[in-house]
Amino acid sequence: MKKAEEIQLPDELRYSVDHEWVRMESGSARIGITDYAQDQLGDVVYVELPSIGARFAAGAVFATVESVKSVSECIMPLAGEVIGVNAALNDDPALLNTSPYGDGWMVLVKPDDPSAGGGLLTAGRYREHLGGAA
Amino acid sequence: MRYLPHTDGDVAAMLQAVGLRDLDELFTSVPSDCRVTGELRLPPAMTEWELDAHMDRLAGSMAVAPEWSLFLGAGSYDHFIPAVVSSLAARSEFVTSYTPYQPELLQGTLQGLYEYQTLVARLVGMEVATASHYDGAAALAEALLMAVRITKRKRVALSRAVHPRYREVVRTYFAPTGYDVVEIPYVPATGLTDLSRPEEWGEAAAVVVQSPNFFGCIEDLRQAGERAHAGGALLVAAFTEALAYGLLKSPGSLGADIAAGEGQSLGIPRSFGGPALGIMTSRRQYMRGLPGRLVGRTTDRAGKRGFVLTLATREQHIRREKATSNICSNNSLSALTAAIYLASLGGTGFRRLAGLNRDKAEYLKKALGEAGCTFPFSAPTFNEFVVTAPGGFDAPFQRLVDRKILAGLALGPSYPELAGHNLLCVTETASRQAMDALVTEVRS
Amino acid sequence: MSEQPGGTGLVLNEPLLWERGKTGRCGFSLPAQDVPESPLPAELAGEGPDFPDLSETEVVRHYTRLSTWNYGVDSGFYPLGSCTMKYNPKTNERQAGLRGFTAAHPLLPAALSQGALRLMYELERDLAEITGLAAVTLQPAAGAQGELAGMLILHAWQQSRQSVRTKILIPDTAHGTNPASAALCGYAPVAVPSDERGIIPAGVVDSLMDEATAGIMITNPNTLGLFEENIREIARIVHGRGGLVYCDGANMNAVLGVVKPGEIGVDILHLNLHKTFSTPHGGGGPGSGPVAVRRELERFLPVPRVVEEGGAYRLREDCPDSIGRLLAFQGHFGILVRAYAYIRSLGPDGLARVSRLAVLNANYLKERLRGTLPLAFDRPCMHECVFSDRNLQGTGIVTLDIAKRLMDYGYHPPTIYFPLVVPGAIMVEPTETETKEDLDRFVEAIQAIVREARENPDLLKEAPHRCKVTRLDETAAARNPCLIG
């Protein structure tokens, strides 16, 4: 397990208390799990992604991530429609471990409310949240 | 006392180590109003030779070969089990081990199960197989729950020519779920499932056809698959007599998505009904929806081949109420036994044994026909068939019991329209002499 | 410890079945073709499965080799918590192997199968007496199917009272089969937290049990090896609000002749014959999971029922309220024979002593190991006790490493990481068939391993060193599943 200071939390992203990150990209939101989440899960062996066109409310389960002996649900940080999924994870689920903010992204979502990301945590606030959780 | 190794001295020393005066003090955490007051009212202990005599008497009352000739199948088959199979499957390293959660200590069981998965997948022509289920009926019920999860539909269509008890087990599993079970009739002239009215199946998750079916008739699985798929349903192929696939085209080659059934024929004694062997197989795309344990191949730290239980996130100990099944203990030793049996026969032996079953059954069918019996169904059969005699089969059945010949199963209770008809089974263990004796009695 | 039990024996490699053999071999004595050939119509005939052809000797060597890579109760101490890995008596195998039993067709007419039916009837009566409940079905194939039967009975009973309930209470210490079995009946599990003493307080049940809850599934003794002391009060609350008490009897080995669940408020209970009643586990099964119920629930039991009338036995099918059939036939009869032989061999006094010695062995191990590993709950235990790896924080050594290192000492590891409420759990169940000397040697092994954890942790991290294989790559197995060869 990583020590708290080893956890990478890029400043340009927004975070949810459920350990997802959001990157706003010209009206759509790219979503994945945080470095902290992937570290807690250990080696990811399978990712179950939603279909394109699926709609989720904020707080809904949109994907599951499996390690050898655990299953974790990923919680949608903002309401919207899935307009893209990272198919590369089907063949190489380890991308979630090696590149959680890059090649290991999970879904691209068109938010119902384009300003919804504003309610999420900054890197600093999320790190404080982790401190409280630990 | 038997199996209990403690001397009085041991008990005293151990009680002292835990700081107690007597054995009853061990139970102080059990409130007194929860404690039993009297003794258990059970028969007194027997010595080993008393037990042997008692059990010999119980077992001696059973109607079995060689005193009896049984022409009875209906989901449990009399096949010869070579000594090599019983002897190897009885090795206590296999028998007395637990589920291989610690793979380094149980590579024997794990490789054995991996080989079993491979052999049964080849047998039914499918891409993945689980490490076993309880029996064919329970495997079928779980296969249908799996089909419901895959298709997100809430009804299944079962042929009426599926073993009646398998259909009952499906209904038991489905009772609290609210999912529908509809039955597909069979064609009275052929004994085959009537596939001509798929519109009556509705929005089915699965269409279930058994082949050979309960009447022994070989179904048209290819057509069943085409009709099922056209309506968005999966084809689930059921089976009770796995040996048939030594001769028949496999369910996988005919379009089945899931094949589930009974493997008792593969070297497992009938044992008054169990333990038998539930076989569950599917196409690889449904692998993560399978219920039950799976063994997978991997390597150790030195790069050596080894085997582990895998895809465990489907299972109850991890996913709990969201698991693909509640199954934990399965019928592992039966699976290993089946693999040993298949290895003993080999592909060549398996095909020849299946052929012999068919040949013998056809011999008896022909002889019964010449003796005046008739056969309601025209479809080709494997080693079972439905027969009746002028005036019905009940009278000859009773006469045959007096000659210690059990002439199959009366079908009236499960199929009222077939009252007076019996389902007869002939395997390689039926001698020509026994068959001729049966025919002589029927003719008289 | 004077000598390590684990040695370096001759461990031979063995190819996969299909890496051996030659087409045309057959290790099977095929009967003579005494009837004419009758080939199938060509459109139905297939080519037959692609199995390797092997000689009898090849088959014997293959499986004998595989068996040498296995560790069973006959090989040594197997302290797997909650699994009750006791000695499996050899005489049981003899009885189950009698030709009258093995060759018996399940659909034999009653008049031709009296011995088997009588055995089943008597075993049902014995289990009813042991559990203090009125009626028993022997049909369920394993514990989990027993749980399913129990939940179906609970569901049918609620339905018979026109009561629609959607939830069920399940303690946080429960085995995963409990919520999975309840879910099959449409019940959503509600977790009941255990308290700082490791048991369920009645007050929590009082606050959770409502009119939408069908009942409680409780394991007693629980998976922490502790007796649920509040069981009577819990049952009173659940019954008072229209629910039933289901007891998972997996741990019955602790209380034979000490507690009768039927007398303390339990309505439905399953037993694991492959735990408490000495039938072998077969590397994962077959087991047997009989279910016992109180009189009012008997009408819901699965068919067939074994009935006795004037000394004659038969299977009864016409039970209109029954939940139905769980298997094609009447259960794992071969396993029932073994359990029956065990009960007859021990008799009432022997069975009562089984539990006393099982609990003595567990408490003895607990006392001897308390200075070596921290106890999850420092209280008198029943048949098993739970330790943790808490005292090894900082060494980098965790429970898994201790388990793997135990193999080098010649032991099967205890159950690990369960129950979930104890981080790094090490759950030890010695059973009554182990000698004091064997327990002492196991204690010494654990003590030696904990020393090694501090002095030479790499020894543990790389363990096991003496098995057929070293640690296996489970991640690779799950990422790219290879399930058939």
Tab-separated table of C-alpha atoms in Angstrom, chain C residues 135-272:
chain	number	residue	atom	x	y	z
C	135	ALA	CA	-38.811	-33.453	11.276
C	136	VAL	CA	-35.823	-33.771	8.977
C	137	THR	CA	-35.202	-33.907	5.242
C	138	LEU	CA	-31.998	-35.541	4.048
C	139	GLN	CA	-32.351	-34.295	0.501
C	140	PRO	CA	-30.155	-31.140	0.307
C	141	ALA	CA	-26.868	-31.903	-1.426
C	142	ALA	CA	-24.716	-29.583	0.674
C	143	GLY	CA	-24.931	-26.900	3.338
C	144	ALA	CA	-25.774	-24.170	0.844
C	145	GLN	CA	-28.597	-26.218	-0.649
C	146	GLY	CA	-29.813	-26.842	2.905
C	147	GLU	CA	-29.858	-23.075	3.412
C	148	LEU	CA	-31.806	-22.659	0.199
C	149	ALA	CA	-34.284	-25.331	1.348
C	150	GLY	CA	-34.605	-23.514	4.666
C	151	MET	CA	-35.207	-20.167	2.977
C	152	LEU	CA	-37.764	-21.730	0.629
C	153	ILE	CA	-39.561	-23.162	3.671
C	154	LEU	CA	-39.453	-19.777	5.385
C	155	HIS	CA	-40.782	-18.160	2.209
C	156	ALA	CA	-43.554	-20.766	1.852
C	157	TRP	CA	-44.537	-20.334	5.503
C	158	GLN	CA	-44.765	-16.547	5.151
C	159	GLN	CA	-46.804	-17.012	1.977
C	160	SER	CA	-49.165	-19.430	3.736
C	161	ARG	CA	-49.908	-16.637	6.203
C	162	GLN	CA	-50.495	-14.143	3.357
C	163	SER	CA	-47.479	-12.273	4.639
C	164	VAL	CA	-45.209	-10.564	2.115
C	165	ARG	CA	-41.775	-9.831	3.538
C	166	THR	CA	-38.717	-8.626	1.689
C	167	LYS	CA	-35.828	-8.587	4.137
C	168	ILE	CA	-33.909	-10.972	6.342
C	169	LEU	CA	-31.520	-10.305	9.219
C	170	ILE	CA	-28.034	-11.778	8.833
C	171	PRO	CA	-25.184	-11.147	11.311
C	172	ASP	CA	-22.000	-9.535	9.981
C	173	THR	CA	-20.060	-12.659	10.954
C	174	ALA	CA	-22.079	-14.906	8.600
C	175	HIS	CA	-20.683	-17.202	5.957
C	176	GLY	CA	-21.281	-15.812	2.430
C	177	THR	CA	-23.680	-18.607	1.567
C	178	ASN	CA	-26.249	-17.127	3.992
C	179	PRO	CA	-26.919	-13.883	2.099
C	180	ALA	CA	-26.575	-15.687	-1.245
C	181	SER	CA	-29.171	-18.306	-0.230
C	182	ALA	CA	-31.547	-15.655	1.106
C	183	ALA	CA	-31.168	-13.657	-2.119
C	184	LEU	CA	-32.329	-16.678	-4.157
C	185	CYS	CA	-35.656	-16.300	-2.349
C	186	GLY	CA	-35.797	-12.593	-3.005
C	187	TYR	CA	-34.857	-11.549	0.518
C	188	ALA	CA	-32.563	-8.547	0.897
C	189	PRO	CA	-30.077	-9.203	3.695
C	190	VAL	CA	-29.895	-6.658	6.517
C	191	ALA	CA	-26.552	-6.863	8.323
C	192	VAL	CA	-26.771	-7.262	12.097
C	193	PRO	CA	-23.572	-5.969	13.715
C	194	SER	CA	-21.944	-8.151	16.350
C	195	ASP	CA	-20.838	-6.366	19.530
C	196	GLU	CA	-17.460	-5.966	21.224
C	197	ARG	CA	-17.904	-9.450	22.679
C	198	GLY	CA	-18.333	-10.957	19.188
C	199	ILE	CA	-21.996	-11.841	19.532
C	200	ILE	CA	-25.368	-10.392	18.524
C	201	PRO	CA	-27.038	-8.224	21.182
C	202	ALA	CA	-30.795	-8.753	21.442
C	203	GLY	CA	-31.315	-4.988	21.416
C	204	VAL	CA	-29.956	-4.671	17.893
C	205	VAL	CA	-32.311	-7.382	16.676
C	206	ASP	CA	-35.110	-5.571	18.492
C	207	SER	CA	-34.341	-2.383	16.567
C	208	LEU	CA	-34.023	-4.094	13.156
C	209	MET	CA	-36.778	-6.710	13.192
C	210	ASP	CA	-39.893	-5.266	11.612
C	211	GLU	CA	-43.014	-6.350	9.736
C	212	ALA	CA	-41.137	-6.391	6.422
C	213	THR	CA	-38.504	-8.806	7.751
C	214	ALA	CA	-39.060	-12.516	7.251
C	215	GLY	CA	-36.771	-13.663	10.049
C	216	ILE	CA	-33.142	-14.101	11.013
C	217	MET	CA	-30.400	-16.403	9.753
C	218	ILE	CA	-28.032	-16.961	12.610
C	219	THR	CA	-25.013	-19.228	12.943
C	220	ASN	CA	-24.723	-20.674	16.436
C	221	PRO	CA	-22.053	-21.214	17.635
C	222	ASN	CA	-21.056	-18.341	15.377
C	223	THR	CA	-18.112	-18.111	12.994
C	224	LEU	CA	-15.982	-16.486	15.701
C	225	GLY	CA	-16.355	-19.713	17.664
C	226	LEU	CA	-18.615	-18.014	20.222
C	227	PHE	CA	-22.017	-19.096	21.487
C	228	GLU	CA	-24.801	-16.622	20.720
C	229	GLU	CA	-25.889	-16.226	24.318
C	230	ASN	CA	-28.900	-14.074	23.518
C	231	ILE	CA	-30.435	-16.630	21.197
C	232	ARG	CA	-33.562	-17.190	23.295
C	233	GLU	CA	-34.286	-13.476	23.579
C	234	ILE	CA	-33.528	-12.955	19.873
C	235	ALA	CA	-35.937	-15.783	18.984
C	236	ARG	CA	-38.621	-14.262	21.221
C	237	ILE	CA	-38.317	-10.912	19.424
C	238	VAL	CA	-38.296	-12.444	15.931
C	239	HIS	CA	-41.247	-14.737	16.662
C	240	GLY	CA	-43.181	-11.892	18.240
C	241	ARG	CA	-42.985	-9.941	14.978
C	242	GLY	CA	-44.021	-12.771	12.690
C	243	GLY	CA	-40.588	-14.039	11.727
C	244	LEU	CA	-38.781	-17.335	11.949
C	245	VAL	CA	-35.323	-18.202	13.253
C	246	TYR	CA	-33.084	-20.053	10.811
C	247	CYS	CA	-29.923	-21.498	12.307
C	248	ASP	CA	-26.891	-22.343	10.208
C	249	GLY	CA	-25.727	-25.493	11.987
C	250	ALA	CA	-22.310	-25.616	10.342
C	251	ASN	CA	-20.742	-25.406	13.801
C	252	MET	CA	-22.888	-28.074	15.439
C	253	ASN	CA	-19.744	-30.025	16.273
C	254	ALA	CA	-19.367	-27.811	19.346
C	255	VAL	CA	-22.701	-28.604	20.962
C	256	LEU	CA	-23.735	-32.221	20.322
C	257	GLY	CA	-25.575	-33.357	23.431
C	258	VAL	CA	-24.997	-29.918	24.969
C	259	VAL	CA	-27.516	-27.723	23.151
C	260	LYS	CA	-30.580	-28.740	21.157
C	261	PRO	CA	-31.320	-25.819	18.827
C	262	GLY	CA	-35.003	-26.746	18.701
C	263	GLU	CA	-35.258	-26.131	22.445
C	264	ILE	CA	-33.831	-22.596	22.350
C	265	GLY	CA	-36.069	-21.019	19.745
C	266	VAL	CA	-34.669	-22.247	16.437
C	267	ASP	CA	-37.336	-23.103	13.840
C	268	ILE	CA	-35.217	-24.341	10.937
C	269	LEU	CA	-31.651	-25.631	10.983
C	270	HIS	CA	-29.290	-27.209	8.495
C	271	LEU	CA	-26.491	-29.599	9.346
C	272	ASN	CA	-23.361	-30.363	7.359
